[in-house]
XYZ file of C-alpha atoms in Angstrom:
215
model
C 0.162 -0.138 0.069
C 1.040 3.425 -0.692
C 0.925 4.571 3.005
C 3.236 1.531 3.987
C 5.596 2.781 0.879
C 5.424 6.454 2.665
C 6.502 4.819 5.932
C 9.399 2.845 4.299
C 10.495 6.181 2.768
C 10.494 7.619 5.980
C 12.207 4.961 7.795
C 14.700 4.088 4.652
C 17.732 6.073 6.537
C 17.715 3.558 8.977
C 19.343 0.749 6.573
C 21.568 3.162 5.034
C 24.597 1.034 3.048
C 22.112 -1.974 3.051
C 20.069 -3.496 0.079
C 16.690 -2.886 -1.068
C 14.971 -5.541 -3.201
C 11.896 -4.747 -5.168
C 9.010 -6.948 -6.904
C 7.972 -4.014 -9.243
C 11.156 -3.433 -11.538
C 13.423 -5.735 -13.655
C 17.550 -5.576 -13.370
C 17.749 -3.958 -16.729
C 15.573 -1.200 -15.564
C 17.721 -1.000 -12.281
C 21.005 -1.007 -14.182
C 20.069 1.808 -15.640
C 19.142 3.889 -12.689
C 21.969 2.821 -11.245
C 24.127 3.877 -14.207
C 22.218 7.350 -14.110
C 22.803 7.777 -10.061
C 26.739 7.262 -11.215
C 27.190 10.238 -12.894
C 27.380 14.226 -11.978
C 24.320 16.170 -11.935
C 20.702 14.690 -11.654
C 18.926 15.848 -15.243
C 19.963 12.435 -16.286
C 18.693 10.849 -13.279
C 15.484 12.362 -13.593
C 15.011 11.406 -17.175
C 16.026 7.628 -16.318
C 13.506 7.440 -13.623
C 10.555 9.459 -16.070
C 11.169 6.499 -18.272
C 11.197 3.617 -15.208
C 8.191 4.785 -14.087
C 6.324 4.555 -17.447
C 7.748 0.833 -17.868
C 6.250 -0.179 -14.278
C 2.876 1.680 -15.319
C 1.639 -2.138 -16.914
C 1.362 -3.381 -13.363
C -2.230 -1.784 -13.041
C -1.206 -0.057 -9.813
C -2.069 3.805 -9.260
C 0.340 6.804 -10.566
C 0.598 7.558 -6.695
C 1.791 4.107 -6.019
C 4.226 3.895 -9.252
C 5.462 7.751 -8.043
C 6.433 6.380 -4.993
C 8.115 3.196 -6.121
C 10.421 5.844 -7.845
C 10.781 8.069 -5.319
C 12.010 5.183 -3.188
C 14.913 4.317 -5.662
C 16.066 7.716 -5.360
C 15.769 8.146 -1.311
C 17.774 4.505 -1.943
C 20.666 6.201 -3.411
C 20.952 9.157 -0.973
C 21.409 6.966 1.709
C 24.008 4.546 -0.245
C 21.470 1.534 -0.239
C 22.023 -0.728 -3.151
C 18.840 -1.616 -5.476
C 17.931 -4.923 -6.592
C 15.012 -6.659 -8.642
C 13.410 -9.684 -7.207
C 12.032 -11.000 -10.437
C 12.921 -11.422 -14.471
C 11.131 -11.052 -17.258
C 10.726 -14.595 -17.830
C 8.244 -15.145 -15.096
C 6.275 -11.994 -16.027
C 2.403 -12.187 -16.629
C 3.050 -11.249 -20.254
C 5.732 -14.405 -20.622
C 2.903 -16.617 -19.052
C 0.257 -15.810 -21.399
C 2.787 -15.533 -24.438
C 3.166 -18.908 -23.698
C -0.091 -20.854 -22.018
C -2.722 -18.217 -23.429
C -4.797 -15.578 -21.876
C -7.128 -17.453 -19.310
C -4.690 -20.252 -18.862
C -1.246 -18.245 -18.721
C -3.095 -16.370 -15.805
C -4.112 -19.220 -13.804
C -0.412 -20.398 -14.168
C 1.167 -17.143 -13.302
C -1.070 -16.832 -10.231
C -0.331 -20.104 -9.347
C 3.351 -19.410 -9.910
C 2.976 -16.347 -7.654
C 1.033 -17.599 -4.830
C 3.072 -20.878 -4.184
C 4.001 -21.812 -0.812
C 6.954 -24.468 -1.973
C 10.558 -23.875 -1.324
C 10.979 -25.446 -4.722
C 13.304 -23.095 -6.741
C 10.458 -22.448 -9.254
C 7.705 -20.619 -7.175
C 8.017 -16.729 -7.050
C 8.879 -16.559 -3.462
C 11.282 -19.710 -3.304
C 13.372 -18.168 -6.429
C 12.810 -14.841 -4.606
C 14.546 -15.677 -1.456
C 17.330 -17.603 -3.212
C 18.301 -15.002 -5.171
C 18.755 -12.502 -2.121
C 20.456 -14.749 -0.237
C 22.855 -15.934 -2.748
C 24.012 -12.109 -3.282
C 23.907 -11.525 0.537
C 26.107 -14.198 0.844
C 28.052 -13.056 -2.154
C 28.432 -9.364 -0.712
C 26.704 -7.825 -3.550
C 24.049 -7.320 -1.367
C 25.034 -6.158 2.278
C 23.054 -6.445 5.041
C 20.624 -4.843 6.461
C 18.519 -6.274 3.554
C 14.929 -4.650 2.774
C 12.542 -6.977 0.631
C 9.337 -5.172 -0.537
C 6.867 -7.543 -2.212
C 3.064 -8.187 -2.544
C 1.225 -9.814 0.805
C 1.362 -13.014 -0.382
C 4.985 -13.521 -0.566
C 5.492 -12.612 3.319
C 4.378 -15.439 4.841
C 6.214 -17.908 2.544
C 9.491 -15.765 2.676
C 9.623 -15.498 6.795
C 9.554 -18.961 6.555
C 12.258 -19.816 4.005
C 14.220 -17.464 6.165
C 13.498 -17.122 9.149
C 15.258 -14.226 10.229
C 13.604 -11.936 8.516
C 10.401 -10.376 9.720
C 7.654 -7.626 8.797
C 8.607 -4.364 9.069
C 4.678 -2.891 9.814
C 2.208 -5.396 9.799
C 1.819 -8.723 12.043
C 1.680 -11.897 10.554
C -2.074 -12.345 10.782
C -2.677 -9.067 9.281
C -0.558 -10.104 5.995
C -1.911 -13.089 5.618
C -5.488 -12.265 5.396
C -4.199 -9.260 2.703
C -2.399 -12.241 1.255
C -5.674 -14.351 0.873
C -8.109 -11.246 -0.395
C -5.241 -10.385 -2.549
C -5.081 -13.823 -4.439
C -8.913 -14.260 -3.847
C -9.619 -10.953 -6.052
C -7.319 -11.797 -8.647
C -8.497 -15.344 -9.251
C -12.034 -13.806 -9.466
C -10.364 -11.603 -12.160
C -8.903 -14.635 -13.769
C -12.390 -16.312 -13.981
C -14.030 -13.511 -15.145
C -11.813 -12.961 -18.423
C -12.527 -16.717 -19.042
C -16.287 -16.141 -18.634
C -16.010 -12.898 -20.702
C -13.784 -14.955 -23.743
C -16.285 -17.868 -23.959
C -19.811 -15.732 -24.358
C -17.224 -13.785 -27.113
C -16.610 -17.521 -28.536
C -19.758 -18.501 -28.592
C -20.785 -15.055 -30.214
C -18.270 -15.825 -32.771
C -19.286 -19.317 -33.111
C -23.000 -18.266 -33.682
C -22.264 -16.161 -36.409
C -19.831 -18.585 -38.258
C -23.313 -21.314 -38.138
C -25.246 -18.510 -39.719
C -22.764 -17.974 -42.481
C -22.344 -21.777 -43.164
C -26.199 -22.247 -42.945
C -26.621 -19.454 -45.949
C -23.693 -21.371 -47.646
C -25.562 -24.677 -47.510
C -28.897 -23.257 -49.191
């Protein structure tokens, strides 16, 4: 939520010289941000941050939410906090729908995001592995801050017990996760129903055409 992002922005100085991991960006985008921050002046910084914000608008969140994400990148730089991407494009919704079609791809994507398994395949499992590997290699120094959707929190803490929730208790996070996954599943089913209705309408038109041709 934007409120929690505002709280994190106010508290981010406490994690100076650490690392910030984000669900909402990919490594290629963050590499461009790092490169801009590494050069003198702020003109290119703002241009790159504007491009990054435009790129993440497809996440469906509000403009205020996405602006707060971009502001966190700027704040992280000010506090010498390294920035890292939790996920990769091959695990995106677009990638799933391209491989499996709109409805099936959406369901498979949701199942991957909500997976409770520490199998290296589910989203949270992959993220935990990435964070811990880079931390072990020294490229993601402590303290480590991970920013992701509610559905990832309970699983992340089971995989990495030393982690803790920053602003909510476990019960509140689980409730938010349940509500989010239920809403996404309902939206996927609604999209399936609409697609089936369109198919039926198209088939009816084709049937009418075939009947006309048979006269």
